[in-house]
PDB file of C-alpha atoms in Angstrom:
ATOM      1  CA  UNK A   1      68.515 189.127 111.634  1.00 45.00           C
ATOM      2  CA  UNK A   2      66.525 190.191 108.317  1.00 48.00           C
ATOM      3  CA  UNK A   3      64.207 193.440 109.200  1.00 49.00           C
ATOM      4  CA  UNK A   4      62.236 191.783 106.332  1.00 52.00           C
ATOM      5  CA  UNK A   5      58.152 191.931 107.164  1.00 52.00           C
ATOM      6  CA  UNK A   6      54.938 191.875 105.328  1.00 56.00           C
ATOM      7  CA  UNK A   7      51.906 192.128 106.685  1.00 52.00           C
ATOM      8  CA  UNK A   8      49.038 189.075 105.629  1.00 48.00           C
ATOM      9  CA  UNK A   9      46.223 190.749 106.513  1.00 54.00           C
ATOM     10  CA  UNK A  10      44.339 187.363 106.999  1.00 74.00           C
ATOM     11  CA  UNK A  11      43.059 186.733 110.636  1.00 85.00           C
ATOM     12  CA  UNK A  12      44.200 182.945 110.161  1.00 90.00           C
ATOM     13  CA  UNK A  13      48.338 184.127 110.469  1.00 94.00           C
ATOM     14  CA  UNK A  14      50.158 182.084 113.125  1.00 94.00           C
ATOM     15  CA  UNK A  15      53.768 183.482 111.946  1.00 94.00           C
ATOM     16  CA  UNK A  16      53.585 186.870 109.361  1.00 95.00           C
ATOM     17  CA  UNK A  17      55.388 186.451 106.298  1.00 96.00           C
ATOM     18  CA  UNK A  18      59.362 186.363 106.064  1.00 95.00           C
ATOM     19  CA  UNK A  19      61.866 185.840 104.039  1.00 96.00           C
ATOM     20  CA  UNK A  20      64.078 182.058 105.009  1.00 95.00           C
ATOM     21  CA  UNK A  21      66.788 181.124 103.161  1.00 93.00           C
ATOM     22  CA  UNK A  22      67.885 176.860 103.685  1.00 87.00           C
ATOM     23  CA  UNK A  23      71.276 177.164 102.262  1.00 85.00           C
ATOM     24  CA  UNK A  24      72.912 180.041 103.640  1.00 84.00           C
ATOM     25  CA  UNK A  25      75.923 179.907 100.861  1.00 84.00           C
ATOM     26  CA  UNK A  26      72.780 181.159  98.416  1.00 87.00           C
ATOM     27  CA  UNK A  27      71.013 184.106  97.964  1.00 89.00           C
ATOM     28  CA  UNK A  28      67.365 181.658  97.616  1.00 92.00           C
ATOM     29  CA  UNK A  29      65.139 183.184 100.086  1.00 95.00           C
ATOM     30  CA  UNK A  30      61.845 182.248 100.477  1.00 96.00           C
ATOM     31  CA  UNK A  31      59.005 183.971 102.187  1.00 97.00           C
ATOM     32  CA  UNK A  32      56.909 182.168 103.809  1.00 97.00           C
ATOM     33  CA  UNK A  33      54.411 182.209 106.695  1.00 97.00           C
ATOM     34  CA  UNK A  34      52.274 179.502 108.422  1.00 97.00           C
ATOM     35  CA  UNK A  35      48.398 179.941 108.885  1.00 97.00           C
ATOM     36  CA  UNK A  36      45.284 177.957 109.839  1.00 96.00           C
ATOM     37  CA  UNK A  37      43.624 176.578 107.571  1.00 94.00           C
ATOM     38  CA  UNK A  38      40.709 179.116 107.099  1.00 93.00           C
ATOM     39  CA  UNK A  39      36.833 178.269 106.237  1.00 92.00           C
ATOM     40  CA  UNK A  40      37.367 179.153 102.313  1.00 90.00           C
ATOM     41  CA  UNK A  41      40.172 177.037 101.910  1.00 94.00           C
ATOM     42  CA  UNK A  42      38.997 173.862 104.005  1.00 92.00           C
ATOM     43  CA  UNK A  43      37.077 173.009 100.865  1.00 92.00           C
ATOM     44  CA  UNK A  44      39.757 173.364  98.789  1.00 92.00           C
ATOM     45  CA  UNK A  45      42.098 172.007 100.979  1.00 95.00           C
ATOM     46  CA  UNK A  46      38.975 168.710 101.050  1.00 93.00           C
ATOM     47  CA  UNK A  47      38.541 168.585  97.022  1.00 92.00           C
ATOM     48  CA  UNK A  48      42.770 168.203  96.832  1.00 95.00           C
ATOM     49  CA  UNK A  49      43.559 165.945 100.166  1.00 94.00           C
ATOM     50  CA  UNK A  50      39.841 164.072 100.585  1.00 88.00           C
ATOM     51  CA  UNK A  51      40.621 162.772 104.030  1.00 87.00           C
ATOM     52  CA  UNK A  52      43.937 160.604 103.198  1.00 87.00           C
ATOM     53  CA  UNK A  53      45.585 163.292 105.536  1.00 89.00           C
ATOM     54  CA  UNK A  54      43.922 161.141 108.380  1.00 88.00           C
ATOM     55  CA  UNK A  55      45.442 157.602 107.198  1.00 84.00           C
ATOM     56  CA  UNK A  56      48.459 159.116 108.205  1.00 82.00           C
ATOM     57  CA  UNK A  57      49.657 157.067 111.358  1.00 67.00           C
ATOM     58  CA  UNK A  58      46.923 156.081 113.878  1.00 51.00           C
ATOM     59  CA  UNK A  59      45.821 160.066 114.584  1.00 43.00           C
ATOM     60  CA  UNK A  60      41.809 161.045 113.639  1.00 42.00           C
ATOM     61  CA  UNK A  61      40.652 164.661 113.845  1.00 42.00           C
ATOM     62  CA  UNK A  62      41.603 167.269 116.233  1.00 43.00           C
ATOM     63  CA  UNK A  63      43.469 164.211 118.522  1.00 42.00           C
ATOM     64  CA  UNK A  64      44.939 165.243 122.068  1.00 40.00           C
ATOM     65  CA  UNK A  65      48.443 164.393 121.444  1.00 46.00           C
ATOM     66  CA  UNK A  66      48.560 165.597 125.676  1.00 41.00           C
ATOM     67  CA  UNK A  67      46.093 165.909 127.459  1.00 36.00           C
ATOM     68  CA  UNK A  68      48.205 168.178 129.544  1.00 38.00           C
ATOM     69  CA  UNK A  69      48.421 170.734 126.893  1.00 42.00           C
ATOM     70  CA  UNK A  70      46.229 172.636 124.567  1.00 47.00           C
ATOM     71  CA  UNK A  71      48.761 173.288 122.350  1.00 54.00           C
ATOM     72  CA  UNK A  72      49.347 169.600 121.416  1.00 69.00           C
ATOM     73  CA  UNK A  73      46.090 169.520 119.642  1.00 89.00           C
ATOM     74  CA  UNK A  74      46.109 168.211 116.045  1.00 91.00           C
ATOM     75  CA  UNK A  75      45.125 171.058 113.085  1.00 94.00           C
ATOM     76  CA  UNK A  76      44.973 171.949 109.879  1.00 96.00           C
ATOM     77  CA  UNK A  77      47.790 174.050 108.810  1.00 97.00           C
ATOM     78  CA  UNK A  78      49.184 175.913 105.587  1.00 98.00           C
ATOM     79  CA  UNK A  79      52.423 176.932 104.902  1.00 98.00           C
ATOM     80  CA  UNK A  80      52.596 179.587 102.201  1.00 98.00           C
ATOM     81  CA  UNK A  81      55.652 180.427 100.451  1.00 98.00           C
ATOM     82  CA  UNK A  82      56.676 182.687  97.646  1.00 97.00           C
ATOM     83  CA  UNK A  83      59.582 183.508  96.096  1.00 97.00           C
ATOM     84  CA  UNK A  84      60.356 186.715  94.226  1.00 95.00           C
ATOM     85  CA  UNK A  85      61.966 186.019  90.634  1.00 93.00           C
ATOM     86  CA  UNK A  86      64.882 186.991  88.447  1.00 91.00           C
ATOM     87  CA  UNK A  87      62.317 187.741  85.800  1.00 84.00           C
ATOM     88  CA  UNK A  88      58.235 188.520  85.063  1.00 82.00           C
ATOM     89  CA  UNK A  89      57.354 184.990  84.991  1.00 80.00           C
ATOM     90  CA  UNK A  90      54.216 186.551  82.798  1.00 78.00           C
ATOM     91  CA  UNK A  91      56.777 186.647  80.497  1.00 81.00           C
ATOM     92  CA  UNK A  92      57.973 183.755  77.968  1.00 83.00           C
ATOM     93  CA  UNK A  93      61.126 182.642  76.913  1.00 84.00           C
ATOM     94  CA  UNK A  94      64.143 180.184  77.912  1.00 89.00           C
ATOM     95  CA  UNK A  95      65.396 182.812  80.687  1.00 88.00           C
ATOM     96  CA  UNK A  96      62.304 182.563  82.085  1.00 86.00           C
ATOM     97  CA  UNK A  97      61.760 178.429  81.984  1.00 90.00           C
ATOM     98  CA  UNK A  98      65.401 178.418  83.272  1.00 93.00           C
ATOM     99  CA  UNK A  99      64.460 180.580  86.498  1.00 93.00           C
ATOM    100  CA  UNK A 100      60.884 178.897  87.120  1.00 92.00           C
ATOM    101  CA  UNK A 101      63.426 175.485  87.227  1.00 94.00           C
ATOM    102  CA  UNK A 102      65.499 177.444  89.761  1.00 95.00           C
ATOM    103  CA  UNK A 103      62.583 178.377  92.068  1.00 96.00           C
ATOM    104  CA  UNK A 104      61.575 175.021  91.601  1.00 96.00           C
ATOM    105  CA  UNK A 105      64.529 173.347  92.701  1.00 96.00           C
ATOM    106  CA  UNK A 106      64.564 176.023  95.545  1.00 96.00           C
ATOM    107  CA  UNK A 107      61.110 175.415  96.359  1.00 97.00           C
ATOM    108  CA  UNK A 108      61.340 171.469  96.162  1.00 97.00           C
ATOM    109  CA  UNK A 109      64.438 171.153  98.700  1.00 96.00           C
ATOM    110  CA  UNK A 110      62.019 173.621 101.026  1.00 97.00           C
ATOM    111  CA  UNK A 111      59.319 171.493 100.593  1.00 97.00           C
ATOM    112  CA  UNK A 112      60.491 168.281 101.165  1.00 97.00           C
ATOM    113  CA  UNK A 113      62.728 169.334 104.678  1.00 97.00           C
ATOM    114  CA  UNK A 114      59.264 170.678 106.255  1.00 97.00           C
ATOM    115  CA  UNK A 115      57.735 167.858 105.360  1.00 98.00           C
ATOM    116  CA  UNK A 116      60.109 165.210 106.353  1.00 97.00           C
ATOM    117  CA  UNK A 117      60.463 166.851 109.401  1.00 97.00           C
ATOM    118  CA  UNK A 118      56.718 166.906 110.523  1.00 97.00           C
ATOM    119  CA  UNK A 119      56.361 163.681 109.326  1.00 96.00           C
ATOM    120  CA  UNK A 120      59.614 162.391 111.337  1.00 96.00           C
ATOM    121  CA  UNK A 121      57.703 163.601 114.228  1.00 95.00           C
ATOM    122  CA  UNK A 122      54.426 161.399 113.510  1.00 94.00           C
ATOM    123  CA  UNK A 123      52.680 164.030 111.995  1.00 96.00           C
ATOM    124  CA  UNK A 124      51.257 164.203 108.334  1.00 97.00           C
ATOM    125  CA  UNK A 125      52.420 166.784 105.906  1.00 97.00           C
ATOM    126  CA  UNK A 126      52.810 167.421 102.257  1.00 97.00           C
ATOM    127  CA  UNK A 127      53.787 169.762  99.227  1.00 98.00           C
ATOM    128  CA  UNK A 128      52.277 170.958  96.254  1.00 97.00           C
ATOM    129  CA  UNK A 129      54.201 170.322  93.140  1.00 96.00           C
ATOM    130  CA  UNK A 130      54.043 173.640  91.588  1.00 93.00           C
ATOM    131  CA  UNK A 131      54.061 172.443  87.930  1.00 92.00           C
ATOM    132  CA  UNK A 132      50.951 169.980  88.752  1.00 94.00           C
ATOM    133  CA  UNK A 133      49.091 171.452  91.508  1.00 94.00           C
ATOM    134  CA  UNK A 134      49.379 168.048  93.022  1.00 95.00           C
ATOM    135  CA  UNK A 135      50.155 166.679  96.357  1.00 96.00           C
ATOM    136  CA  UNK A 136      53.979 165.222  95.917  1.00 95.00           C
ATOM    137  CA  UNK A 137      53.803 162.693  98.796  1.00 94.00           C
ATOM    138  CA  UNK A 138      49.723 161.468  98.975  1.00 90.00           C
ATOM    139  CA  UNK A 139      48.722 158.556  97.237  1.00 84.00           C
ATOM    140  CA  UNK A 140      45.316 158.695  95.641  1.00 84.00           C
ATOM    141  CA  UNK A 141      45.238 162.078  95.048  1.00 87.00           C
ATOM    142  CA  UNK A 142      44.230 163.879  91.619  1.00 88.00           C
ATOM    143  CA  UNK A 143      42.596 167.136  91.952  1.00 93.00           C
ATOM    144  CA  UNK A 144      44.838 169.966  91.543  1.00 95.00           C
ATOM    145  CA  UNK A 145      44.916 172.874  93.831  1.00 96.00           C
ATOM    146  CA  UNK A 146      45.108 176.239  92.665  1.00 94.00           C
ATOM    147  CA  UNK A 147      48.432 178.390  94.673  1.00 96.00           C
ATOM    148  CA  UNK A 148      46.624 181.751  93.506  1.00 95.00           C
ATOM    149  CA  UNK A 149      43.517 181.149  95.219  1.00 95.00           C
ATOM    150  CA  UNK A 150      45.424 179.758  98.101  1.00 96.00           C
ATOM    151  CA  UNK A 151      47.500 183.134  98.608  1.00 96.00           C
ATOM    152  CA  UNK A 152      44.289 185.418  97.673  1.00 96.00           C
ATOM    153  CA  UNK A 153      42.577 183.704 100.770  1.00 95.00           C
ATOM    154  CA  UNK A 154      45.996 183.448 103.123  1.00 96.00           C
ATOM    155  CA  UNK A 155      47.330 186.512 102.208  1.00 96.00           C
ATOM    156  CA  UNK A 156      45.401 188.486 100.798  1.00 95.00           C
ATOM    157  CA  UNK A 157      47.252 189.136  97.616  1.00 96.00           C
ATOM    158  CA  UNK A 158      46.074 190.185  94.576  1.00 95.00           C
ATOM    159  CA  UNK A 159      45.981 188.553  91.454  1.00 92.00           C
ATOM    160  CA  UNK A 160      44.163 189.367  88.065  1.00 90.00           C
ATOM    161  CA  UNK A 161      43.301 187.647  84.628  1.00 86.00           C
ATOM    162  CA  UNK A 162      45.273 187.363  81.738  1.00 79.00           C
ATOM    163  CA  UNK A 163      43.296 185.380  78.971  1.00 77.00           C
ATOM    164  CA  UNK A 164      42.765 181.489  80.974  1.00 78.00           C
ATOM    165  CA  UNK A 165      45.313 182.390  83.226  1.00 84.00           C
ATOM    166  CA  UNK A 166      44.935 183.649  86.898  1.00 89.00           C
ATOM    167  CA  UNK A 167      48.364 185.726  87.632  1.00 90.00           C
ATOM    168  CA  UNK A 168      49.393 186.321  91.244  1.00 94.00           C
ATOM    169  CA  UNK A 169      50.344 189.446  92.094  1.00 93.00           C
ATOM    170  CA  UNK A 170      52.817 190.188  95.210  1.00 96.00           C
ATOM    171  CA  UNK A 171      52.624 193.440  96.811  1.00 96.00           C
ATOM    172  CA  UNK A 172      55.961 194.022  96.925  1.00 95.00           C
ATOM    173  CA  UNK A 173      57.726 191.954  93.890  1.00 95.00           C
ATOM    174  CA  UNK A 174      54.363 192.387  91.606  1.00 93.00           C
ATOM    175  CA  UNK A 175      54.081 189.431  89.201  1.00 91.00           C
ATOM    176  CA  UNK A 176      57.691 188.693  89.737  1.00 94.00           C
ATOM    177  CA  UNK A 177      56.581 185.638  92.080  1.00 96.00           C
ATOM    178  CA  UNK A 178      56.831 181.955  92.393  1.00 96.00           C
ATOM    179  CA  UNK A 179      53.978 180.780  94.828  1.00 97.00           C
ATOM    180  CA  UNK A 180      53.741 177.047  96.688  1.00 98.00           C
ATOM    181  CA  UNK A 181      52.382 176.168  99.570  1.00 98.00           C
ATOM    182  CA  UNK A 182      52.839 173.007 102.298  1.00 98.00           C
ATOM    183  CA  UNK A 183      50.002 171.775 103.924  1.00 98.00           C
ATOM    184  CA  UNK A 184      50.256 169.644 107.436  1.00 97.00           C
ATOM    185  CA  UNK A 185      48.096 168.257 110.289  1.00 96.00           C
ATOM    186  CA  UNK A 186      49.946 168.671 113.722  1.00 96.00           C
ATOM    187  CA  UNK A 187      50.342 171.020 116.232  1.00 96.00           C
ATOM    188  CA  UNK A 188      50.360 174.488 115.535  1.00 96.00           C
ATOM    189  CA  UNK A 189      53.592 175.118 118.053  1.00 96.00           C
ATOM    190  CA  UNK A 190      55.399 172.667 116.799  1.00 96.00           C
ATOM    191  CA  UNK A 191      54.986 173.776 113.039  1.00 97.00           C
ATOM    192  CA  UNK A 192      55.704 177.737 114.306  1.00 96.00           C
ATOM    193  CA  UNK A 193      58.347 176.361 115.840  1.00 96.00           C
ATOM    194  CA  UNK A 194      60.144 174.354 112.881  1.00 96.00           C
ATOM    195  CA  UNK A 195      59.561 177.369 110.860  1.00 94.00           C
ATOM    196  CA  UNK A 196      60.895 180.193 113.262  1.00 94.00           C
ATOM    197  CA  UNK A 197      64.361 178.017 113.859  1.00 94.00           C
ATOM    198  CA  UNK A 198      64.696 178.236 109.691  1.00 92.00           C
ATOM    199  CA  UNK A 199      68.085 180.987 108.848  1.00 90.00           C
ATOM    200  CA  UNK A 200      66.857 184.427 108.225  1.00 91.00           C
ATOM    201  CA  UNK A 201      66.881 185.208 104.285  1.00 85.00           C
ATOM    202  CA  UNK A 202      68.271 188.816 102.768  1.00 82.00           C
ATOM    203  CA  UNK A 203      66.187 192.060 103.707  1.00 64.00           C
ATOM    204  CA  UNK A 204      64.466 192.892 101.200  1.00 49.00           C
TER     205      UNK A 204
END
């Protein structure tokens, strides 16, 4: 098991940041961690989604899923992840639009398992497309959300400003990073649960 750990910081952490890797014949690890979706971020998470995360099946609000358990209730969730690059993606050149396309791809594949998962399940979920800032799976969606904000509140990184651009900074791997996040309404047990059964990437 990877002895990989770094601490959030952020009060809203369900599961503390790790490093996952889906195809174990790679070396693509992602970290990633899964919070509730704080205060600062619902009205982010509001300008992106509206409330088309609701249309999703027949479920409203903070449903009982079972009334037998308070862990069945229905919540907003993010799923940060990051990965760290091959390059400074500050950087430009075609090395560096070839390994933004790799953590893409990486990313992407992630992405679309979580979701299809939680959604399998009856629950909504969706991905950010990390060259629009917009929702891959909602329909009527056109406001783009911004992954740097989103890991300044979740995580507490650091980022700084580099002309119009707002570069994330990751305490370990610096501005070598590649930052999406998944968003989902369900359960928060079940969610922890999907993403604690994901392989164990590299140490780091």
């Amino acid at each position: 098991m990877s002895n990989y750990h770094q601490a959030s910081g952020t009060a809203s952490t369900l599961s503390p940041p790790r490093l996952v890797r889906m195809d174990t014949s790679t070396t693509d690890d992602l970290e990633c961690s899964l919070h509730y979706l704080p205060k600062p971020l619902m009205r982010e998470f509001g300008h992106v989604f509206n409330d088309e995360y609701l249309k999703f099946g027949d479920e409203e609000g903070d449903t009982l899923m079972d009334d037998s358990s308070g862990d069945s209730i229905l919540k907003l969730l993010a799923i940060p992840t990051n990965q760290r690059a091959r390059e400074d993606l500050v950087q430009m050149g075609d090395n560096i639009e070839q390994e933004k396309d790799r953590l893409l791809n990486v990313f992407l594949t992630f992405g679309k398992y979580i979701c299809e998962q939680l959604r399998a399940k009856g629950f909504w979920a969706d991905y950010i497309d990390p060259c629009s800032g917009l929702p891959m799976m909602t329909l009527n969606c056109n406001k783009v959300y911004s992954e740097v904000d989103g890991m300044e509140i979740l995580l507490n990184y650091k980022a700084y400003n580099a002309g119009f651009c707002k570069i994330l900074t990751h305490p370990k791997w610096g501005s070598s990073v590649y930052p999406a996040t998944i968003f989902a309404h369900a359960p928060a047990e079940i969610v922890k649960s999907l993403i604690e059964s994901l392989p164990d990437g590299a140490a780091a």
